[in-house]
Short mmCIF file of C-alpha atoms and ligand atoms in Angstrom, two decimals:
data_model
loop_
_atom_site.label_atom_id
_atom_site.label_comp_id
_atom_site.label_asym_id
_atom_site.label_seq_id
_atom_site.Cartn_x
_atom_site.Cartn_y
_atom_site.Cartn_z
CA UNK A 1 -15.03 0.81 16.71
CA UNK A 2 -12.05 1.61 14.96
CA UNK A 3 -8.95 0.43 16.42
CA UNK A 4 -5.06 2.06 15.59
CA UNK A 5 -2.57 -0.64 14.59
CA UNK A 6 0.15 1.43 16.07
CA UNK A 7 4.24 -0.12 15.27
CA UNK A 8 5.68 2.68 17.18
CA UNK A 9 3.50 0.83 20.68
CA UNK A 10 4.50 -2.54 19.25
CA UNK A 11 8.26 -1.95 18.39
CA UNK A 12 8.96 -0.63 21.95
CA UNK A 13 7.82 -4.32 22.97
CA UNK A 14 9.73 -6.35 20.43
CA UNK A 15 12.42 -4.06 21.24
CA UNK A 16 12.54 -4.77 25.03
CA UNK A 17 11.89 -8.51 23.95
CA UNK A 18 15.02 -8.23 21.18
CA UNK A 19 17.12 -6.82 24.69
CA UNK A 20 15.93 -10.00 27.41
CA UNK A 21 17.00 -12.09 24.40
CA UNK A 22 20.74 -10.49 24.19
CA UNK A 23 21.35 -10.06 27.68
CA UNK A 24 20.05 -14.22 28.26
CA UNK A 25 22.60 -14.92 25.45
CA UNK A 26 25.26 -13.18 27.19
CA UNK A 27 24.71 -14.40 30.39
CA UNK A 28 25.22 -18.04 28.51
CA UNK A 29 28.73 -16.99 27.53
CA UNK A 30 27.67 -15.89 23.84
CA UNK A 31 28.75 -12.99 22.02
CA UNK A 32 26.16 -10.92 20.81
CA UNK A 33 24.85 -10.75 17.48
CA UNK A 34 26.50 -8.21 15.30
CA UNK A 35 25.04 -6.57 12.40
CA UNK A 36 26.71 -4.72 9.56
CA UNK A 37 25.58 -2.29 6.77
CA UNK A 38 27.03 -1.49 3.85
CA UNK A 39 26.15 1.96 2.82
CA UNK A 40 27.31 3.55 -0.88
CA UNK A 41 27.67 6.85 -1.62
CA UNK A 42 25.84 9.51 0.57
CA UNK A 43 22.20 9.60 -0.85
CA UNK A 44 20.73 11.69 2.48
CA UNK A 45 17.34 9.50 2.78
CA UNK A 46 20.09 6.11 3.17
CA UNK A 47 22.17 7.73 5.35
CA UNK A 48 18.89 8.68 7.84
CA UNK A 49 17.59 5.16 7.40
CA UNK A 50 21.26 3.70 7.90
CA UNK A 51 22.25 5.68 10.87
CA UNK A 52 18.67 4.57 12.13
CA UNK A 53 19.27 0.69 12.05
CA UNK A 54 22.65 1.38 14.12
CA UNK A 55 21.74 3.14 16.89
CA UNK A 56 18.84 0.35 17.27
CA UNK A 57 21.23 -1.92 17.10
CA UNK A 58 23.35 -0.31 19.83
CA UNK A 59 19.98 0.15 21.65
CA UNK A 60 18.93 -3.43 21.88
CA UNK A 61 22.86 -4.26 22.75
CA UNK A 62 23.90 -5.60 18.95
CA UNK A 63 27.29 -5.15 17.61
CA UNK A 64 27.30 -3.32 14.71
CA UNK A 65 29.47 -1.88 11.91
CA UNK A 66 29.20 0.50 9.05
CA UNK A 67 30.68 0.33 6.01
CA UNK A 68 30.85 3.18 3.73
CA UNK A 69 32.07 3.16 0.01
CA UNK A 70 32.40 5.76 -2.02
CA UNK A 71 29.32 6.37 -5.11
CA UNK A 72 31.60 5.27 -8.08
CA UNK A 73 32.99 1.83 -6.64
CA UNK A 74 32.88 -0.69 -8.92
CA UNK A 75 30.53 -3.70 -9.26
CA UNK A 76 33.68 -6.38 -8.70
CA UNK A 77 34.95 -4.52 -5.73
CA UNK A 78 31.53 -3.73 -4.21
CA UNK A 79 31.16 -8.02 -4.70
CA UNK A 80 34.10 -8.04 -3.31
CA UNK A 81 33.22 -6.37 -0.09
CA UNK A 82 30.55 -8.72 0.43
CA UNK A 83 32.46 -11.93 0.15
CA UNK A 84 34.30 -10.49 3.02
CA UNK A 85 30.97 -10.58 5.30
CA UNK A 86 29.96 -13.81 3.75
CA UNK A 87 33.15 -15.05 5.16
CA UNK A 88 33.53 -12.96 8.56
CA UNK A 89 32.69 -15.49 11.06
CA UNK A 90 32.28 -12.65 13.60
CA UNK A 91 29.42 -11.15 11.65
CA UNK A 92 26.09 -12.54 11.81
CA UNK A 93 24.14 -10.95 9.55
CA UNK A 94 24.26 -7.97 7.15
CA UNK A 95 22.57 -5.41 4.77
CA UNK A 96 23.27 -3.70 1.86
CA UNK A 97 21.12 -0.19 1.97
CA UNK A 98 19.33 0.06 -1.61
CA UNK A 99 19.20 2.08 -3.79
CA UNK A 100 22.33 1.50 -5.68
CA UNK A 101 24.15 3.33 -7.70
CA UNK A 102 22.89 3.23 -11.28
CA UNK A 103 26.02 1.49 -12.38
CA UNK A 104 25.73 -1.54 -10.07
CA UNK A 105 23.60 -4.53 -11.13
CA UNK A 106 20.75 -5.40 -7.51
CA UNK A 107 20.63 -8.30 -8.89
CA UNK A 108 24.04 -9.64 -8.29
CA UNK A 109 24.27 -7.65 -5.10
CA UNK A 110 21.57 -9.29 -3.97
CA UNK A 111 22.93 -12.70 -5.28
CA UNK A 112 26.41 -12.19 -3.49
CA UNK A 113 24.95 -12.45 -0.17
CA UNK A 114 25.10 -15.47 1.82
CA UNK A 115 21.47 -16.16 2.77
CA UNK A 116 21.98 -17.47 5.78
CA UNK A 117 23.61 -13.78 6.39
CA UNK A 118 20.79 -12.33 4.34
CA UNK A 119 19.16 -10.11 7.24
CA UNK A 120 16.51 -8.17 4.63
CA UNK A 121 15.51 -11.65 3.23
CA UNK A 122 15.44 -10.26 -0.19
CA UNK A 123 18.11 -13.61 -1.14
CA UNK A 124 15.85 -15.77 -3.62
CA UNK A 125 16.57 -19.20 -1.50
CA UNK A 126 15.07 -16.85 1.55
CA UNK A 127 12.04 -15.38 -0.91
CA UNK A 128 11.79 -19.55 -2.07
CA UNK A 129 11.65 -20.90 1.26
CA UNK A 130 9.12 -17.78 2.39
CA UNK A 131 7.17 -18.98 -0.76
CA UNK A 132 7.30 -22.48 0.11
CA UNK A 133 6.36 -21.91 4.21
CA UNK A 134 9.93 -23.02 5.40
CA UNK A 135 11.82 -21.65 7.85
CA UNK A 136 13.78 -18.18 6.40
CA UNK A 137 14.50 -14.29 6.63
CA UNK A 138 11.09 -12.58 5.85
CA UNK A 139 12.00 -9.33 4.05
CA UNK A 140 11.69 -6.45 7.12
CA UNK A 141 8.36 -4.65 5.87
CA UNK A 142 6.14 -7.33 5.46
CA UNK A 143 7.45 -9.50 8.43
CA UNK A 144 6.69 -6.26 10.71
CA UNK A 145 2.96 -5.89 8.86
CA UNK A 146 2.71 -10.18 9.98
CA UNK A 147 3.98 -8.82 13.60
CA UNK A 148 1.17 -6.10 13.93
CA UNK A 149 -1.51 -8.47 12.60
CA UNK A 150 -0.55 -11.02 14.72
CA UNK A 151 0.17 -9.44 17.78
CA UNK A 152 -2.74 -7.04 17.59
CA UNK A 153 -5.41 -10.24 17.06
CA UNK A 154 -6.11 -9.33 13.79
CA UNK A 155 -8.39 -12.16 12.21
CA UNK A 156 -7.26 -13.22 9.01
CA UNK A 157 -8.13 -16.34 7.92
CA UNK A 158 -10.93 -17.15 4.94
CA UNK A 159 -10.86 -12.98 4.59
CA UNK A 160 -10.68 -11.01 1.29
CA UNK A 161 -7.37 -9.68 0.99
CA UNK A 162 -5.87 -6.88 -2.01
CA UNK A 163 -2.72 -5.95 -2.02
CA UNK A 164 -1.85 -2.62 -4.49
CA UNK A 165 1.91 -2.56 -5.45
CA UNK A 166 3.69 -6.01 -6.50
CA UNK A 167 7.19 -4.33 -5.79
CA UNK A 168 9.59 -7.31 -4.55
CA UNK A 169 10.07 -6.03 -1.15
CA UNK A 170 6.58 -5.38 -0.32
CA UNK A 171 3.70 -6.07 -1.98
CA UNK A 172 4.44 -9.46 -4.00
CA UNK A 173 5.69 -10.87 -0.36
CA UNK A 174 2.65 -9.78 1.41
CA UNK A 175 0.52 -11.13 -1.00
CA UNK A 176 2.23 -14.48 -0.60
CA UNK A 177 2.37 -14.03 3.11
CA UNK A 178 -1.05 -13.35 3.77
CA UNK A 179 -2.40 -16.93 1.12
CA UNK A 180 -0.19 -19.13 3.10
CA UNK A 181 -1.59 -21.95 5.34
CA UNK A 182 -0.33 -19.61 8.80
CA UNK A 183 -1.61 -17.82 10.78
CA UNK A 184 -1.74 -14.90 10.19
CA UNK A 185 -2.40 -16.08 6.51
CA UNK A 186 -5.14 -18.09 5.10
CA UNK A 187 -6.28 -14.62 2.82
CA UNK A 188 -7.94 -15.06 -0.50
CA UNK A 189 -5.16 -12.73 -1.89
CA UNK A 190 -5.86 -10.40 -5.43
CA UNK A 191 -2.55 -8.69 -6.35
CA UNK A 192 -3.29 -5.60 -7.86
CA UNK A 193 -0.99 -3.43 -9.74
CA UNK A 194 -0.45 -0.28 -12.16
CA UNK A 195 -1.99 -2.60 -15.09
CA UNK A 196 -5.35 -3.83 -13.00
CA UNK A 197 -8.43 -2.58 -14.13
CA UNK A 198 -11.19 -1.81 -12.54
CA UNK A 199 -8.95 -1.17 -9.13
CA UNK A 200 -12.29 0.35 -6.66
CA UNK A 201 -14.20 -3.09 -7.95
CA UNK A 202 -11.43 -5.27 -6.25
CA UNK A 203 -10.76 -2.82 -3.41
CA UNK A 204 -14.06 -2.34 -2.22
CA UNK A 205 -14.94 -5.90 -1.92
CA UNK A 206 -11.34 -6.32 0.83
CA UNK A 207 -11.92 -7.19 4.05
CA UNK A 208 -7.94 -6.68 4.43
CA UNK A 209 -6.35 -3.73 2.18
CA UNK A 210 -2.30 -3.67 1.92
CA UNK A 211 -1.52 -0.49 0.40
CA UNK A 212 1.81 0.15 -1.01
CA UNK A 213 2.39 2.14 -4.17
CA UNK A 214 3.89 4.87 -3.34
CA UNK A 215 1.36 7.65 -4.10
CA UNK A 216 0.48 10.40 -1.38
CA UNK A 217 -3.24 9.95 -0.07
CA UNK A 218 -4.32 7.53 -3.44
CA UNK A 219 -7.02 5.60 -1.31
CA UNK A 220 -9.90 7.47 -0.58
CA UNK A 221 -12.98 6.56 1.56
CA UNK A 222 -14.82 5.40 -1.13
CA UNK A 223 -12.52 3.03 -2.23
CA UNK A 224 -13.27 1.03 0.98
CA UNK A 225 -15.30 -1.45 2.64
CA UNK A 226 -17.34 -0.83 5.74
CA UNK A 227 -15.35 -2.54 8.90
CA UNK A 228 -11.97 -3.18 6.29
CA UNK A 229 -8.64 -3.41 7.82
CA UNK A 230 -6.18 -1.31 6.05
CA UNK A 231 -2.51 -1.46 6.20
CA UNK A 232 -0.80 1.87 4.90
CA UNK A 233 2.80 1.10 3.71
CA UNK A 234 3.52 4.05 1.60
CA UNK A 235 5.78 6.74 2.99
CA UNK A 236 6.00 9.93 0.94
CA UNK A 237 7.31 13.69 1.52
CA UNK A 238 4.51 16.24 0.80
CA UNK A 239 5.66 19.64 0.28
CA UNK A 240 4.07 21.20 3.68
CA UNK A 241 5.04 25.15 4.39
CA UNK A 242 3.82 24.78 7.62
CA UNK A 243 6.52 22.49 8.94
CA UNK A 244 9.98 23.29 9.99
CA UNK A 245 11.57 21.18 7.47
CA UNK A 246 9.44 22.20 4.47
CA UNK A 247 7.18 18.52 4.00
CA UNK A 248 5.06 16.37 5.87
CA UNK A 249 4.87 12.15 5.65
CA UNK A 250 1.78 11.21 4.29
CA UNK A 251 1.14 7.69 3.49
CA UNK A 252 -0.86 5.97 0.89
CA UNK A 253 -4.09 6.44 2.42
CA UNK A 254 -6.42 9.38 2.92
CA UNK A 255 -6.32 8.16 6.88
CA UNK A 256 -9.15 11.20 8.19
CA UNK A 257 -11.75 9.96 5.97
CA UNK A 258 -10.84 6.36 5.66
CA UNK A 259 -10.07 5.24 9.71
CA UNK A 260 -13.71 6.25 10.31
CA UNK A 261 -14.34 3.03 8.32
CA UNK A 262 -12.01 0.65 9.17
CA UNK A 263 -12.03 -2.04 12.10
CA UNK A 264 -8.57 -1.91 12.11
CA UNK A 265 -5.99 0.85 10.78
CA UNK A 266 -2.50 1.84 10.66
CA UNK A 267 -1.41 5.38 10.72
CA UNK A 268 1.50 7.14 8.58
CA UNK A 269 3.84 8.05 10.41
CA UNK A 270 3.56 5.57 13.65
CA UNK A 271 1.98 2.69 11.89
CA UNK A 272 4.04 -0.01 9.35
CA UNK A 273 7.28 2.08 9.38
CA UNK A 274 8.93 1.71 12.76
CA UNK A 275 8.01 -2.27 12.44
CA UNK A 276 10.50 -2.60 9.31
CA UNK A 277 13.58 -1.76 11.58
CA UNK A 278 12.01 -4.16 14.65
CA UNK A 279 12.12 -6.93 11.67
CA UNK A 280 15.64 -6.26 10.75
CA UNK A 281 16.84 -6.89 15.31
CA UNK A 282 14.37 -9.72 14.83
CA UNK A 283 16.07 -11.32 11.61
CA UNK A 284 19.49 -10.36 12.98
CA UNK A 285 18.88 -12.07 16.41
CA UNK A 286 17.36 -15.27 14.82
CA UNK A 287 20.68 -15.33 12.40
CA UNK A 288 23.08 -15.14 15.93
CA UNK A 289 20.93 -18.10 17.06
CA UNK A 290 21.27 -19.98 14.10
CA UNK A 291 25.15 -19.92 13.70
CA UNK A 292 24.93 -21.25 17.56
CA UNK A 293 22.66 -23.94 16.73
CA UNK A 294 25.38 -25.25 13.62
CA UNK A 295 28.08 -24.59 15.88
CA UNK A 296 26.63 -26.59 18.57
CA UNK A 297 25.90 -29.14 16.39
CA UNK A 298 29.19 -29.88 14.74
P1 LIG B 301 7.46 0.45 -5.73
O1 LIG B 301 7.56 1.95 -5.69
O2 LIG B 301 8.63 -0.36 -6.13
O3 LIG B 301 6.27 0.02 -6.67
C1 LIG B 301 4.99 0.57 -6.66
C2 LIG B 301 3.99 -0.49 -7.05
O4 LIG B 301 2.70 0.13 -7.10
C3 LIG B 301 4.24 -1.12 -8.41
O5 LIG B 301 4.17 -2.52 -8.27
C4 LIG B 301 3.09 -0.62 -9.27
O6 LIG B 301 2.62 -1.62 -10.19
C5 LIG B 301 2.03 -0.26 -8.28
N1 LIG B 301 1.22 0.87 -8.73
C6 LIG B 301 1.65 2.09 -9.13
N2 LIG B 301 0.61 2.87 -9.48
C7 LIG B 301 -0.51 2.12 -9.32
C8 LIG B 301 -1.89 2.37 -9.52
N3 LIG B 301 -2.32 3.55 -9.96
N4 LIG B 301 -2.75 1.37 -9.24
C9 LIG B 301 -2.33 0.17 -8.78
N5 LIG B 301 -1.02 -0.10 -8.56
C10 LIG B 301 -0.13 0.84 -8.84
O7 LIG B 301 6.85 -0.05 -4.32
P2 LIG B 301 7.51 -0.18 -2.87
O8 LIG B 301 9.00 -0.14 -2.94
O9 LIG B 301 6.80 -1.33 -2.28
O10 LIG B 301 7.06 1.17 -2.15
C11 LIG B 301 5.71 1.57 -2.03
C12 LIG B 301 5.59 2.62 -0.96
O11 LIG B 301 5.88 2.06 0.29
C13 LIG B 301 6.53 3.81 -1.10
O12 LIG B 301 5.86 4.98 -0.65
C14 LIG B 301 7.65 3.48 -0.16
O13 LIG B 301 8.31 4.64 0.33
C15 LIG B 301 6.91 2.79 0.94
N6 LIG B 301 7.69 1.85 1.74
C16 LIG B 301 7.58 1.95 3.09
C17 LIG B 301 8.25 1.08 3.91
C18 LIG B 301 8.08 1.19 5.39
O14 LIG B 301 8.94 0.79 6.15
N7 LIG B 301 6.95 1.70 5.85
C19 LIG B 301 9.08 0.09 3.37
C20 LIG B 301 9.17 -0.01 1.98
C21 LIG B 301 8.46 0.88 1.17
#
């Protein structure tokens, strides 16, 4: 029987659990935790996914703050901007909404951020310490795919895993995720990407199947193993005249003639994506905990 990994069933819980949490640290005379986002320039898929992680934040009782800067800021000032949340004391963690603007090197971005501010976990200490099994920010998407394998029972350990797509905010952490000694974890992990060969041989011998490449409908039913569990992480618009606003969402996987094989699927939309915003209330509430914890200490 094939059972729906839904997120949007599983955020509502983590959300109400994300609420108890700021409403117990409240009641102990704590502020609660406040997020902020730094959003540049006015690309309209950021602005939707910005304005998105805000009013959650408001919704679970968060502080939160936006920070807009114009497309054509420079690098230093941009740098700049950050330093200023690295040294906030009032702000406990904080994001800054990719893409960038061509002119502005991720890599330093990414750099600038204090990781123990680092919300996305995208920070090499926190992908280091998620590498070595220590205590850190998992990066949202896979920590919400750990949530809905966890939470739903999902039976991991000593399985066949494949993840397609080795991008750094997806697929490379899931495939480290999923070989760790955890649970969930404990995979036999192949990491295939846009230079494997032979892609069906590796994919029809997964018990577990991470899918995130970014191609509309890619896996098809043949691709997959009787009783798999398949986890669809690709989100792409479909030009669809049918609907209002001209495309549909259709995920990585051909879901109607795939699910009828799986033990366990998610769907697209409903499945992996509203997890990745539950991850980023999770990771912001754990970083308002830990600046009490070194507070209390000291
Ligand atoms: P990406 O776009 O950075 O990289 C795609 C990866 O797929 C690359 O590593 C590439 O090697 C691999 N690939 C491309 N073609 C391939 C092929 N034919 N065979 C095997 N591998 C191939 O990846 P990303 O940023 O992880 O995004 C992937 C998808 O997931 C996108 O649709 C994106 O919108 C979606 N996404 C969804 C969420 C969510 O919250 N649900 C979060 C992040 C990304």
């Amino acid at each position: 029987m094939m059972q729906l990994l839904s997120g949007k069933a599983l955020s509502k819980v983590i959300i109400e659990e994300v609420k108890e949490e700021v409403i117990a640290l409240i009641a102990a005379g704590k502020k609660p935790p406040h997020l902020a986002a730094i959003l540049v320039g006015n690309d309209g898929a950021s602005e939707t996914y910005v304005g998105h992680k805000v009013k959650m934040c408001e919704q679970v009782g968060f502080q939160s703050s936006l920070i807009r800067l114009a497309a054509d800021i420079s690098e230093a000032a941009l740098l700049e901007e950050i330093a200023q949340l690295n040294n906030n004391p009032d702000i406990d963690g904080f994001i800054v909404q990719l893409p960038l603007p061509k002119h502005i090197d991720v890599d330093k971005v990414t750099l600038a951020i204090d990781y123990r501010k680092d919300v996305d976990g995208f920070h090499p200490i926190n992908m280091g310490k998620m590498a070595q099994n220590m205590p850190c920010f998992l990066p949202a998407t896979p920590y919400g795919i750990m949530q809905l394998l966890e939470r739903n029972g999902v039976e991991t350990s000593g399985k066949e895993c494949v993840v397609i797509g080795r991008s750094n905010i997806v697929g490379t952490p899931m495939s480290i995720l999923l070989s760790r000694n955890n649970q969930p974890g404990n995979c036999t992990v192949t990491l295939c990407h846009s230079r494997t060969k032979d892609l069906l041989a590796h994919t029809q011998r997964a018990d577990i199947l991470v899918v995130a490449l970014g191609k509309a409908e890619f896996v098809t039913a043949d691709m997959v193993k009787e009783g798999a569990v398949v986890i669809d992480v690709g989100i792409t618009r479909v030009p669809d005249a049918s609907k209002k606003r001209g495309y549909r969402l259709a995920g990585d996987v051909k879901f109607d003639e795939v699910a009828p094989k799986c033990s366990f699927i998610t769907p697209v939309p409903g499945g992996v994506g509203p997890m990745t915003v539950t991850s980023l209330l999770m990771n912001t509430l754990k970083a308002a905990k830990n600046k009490i914890s070194y507070q209390e200490e000291v």
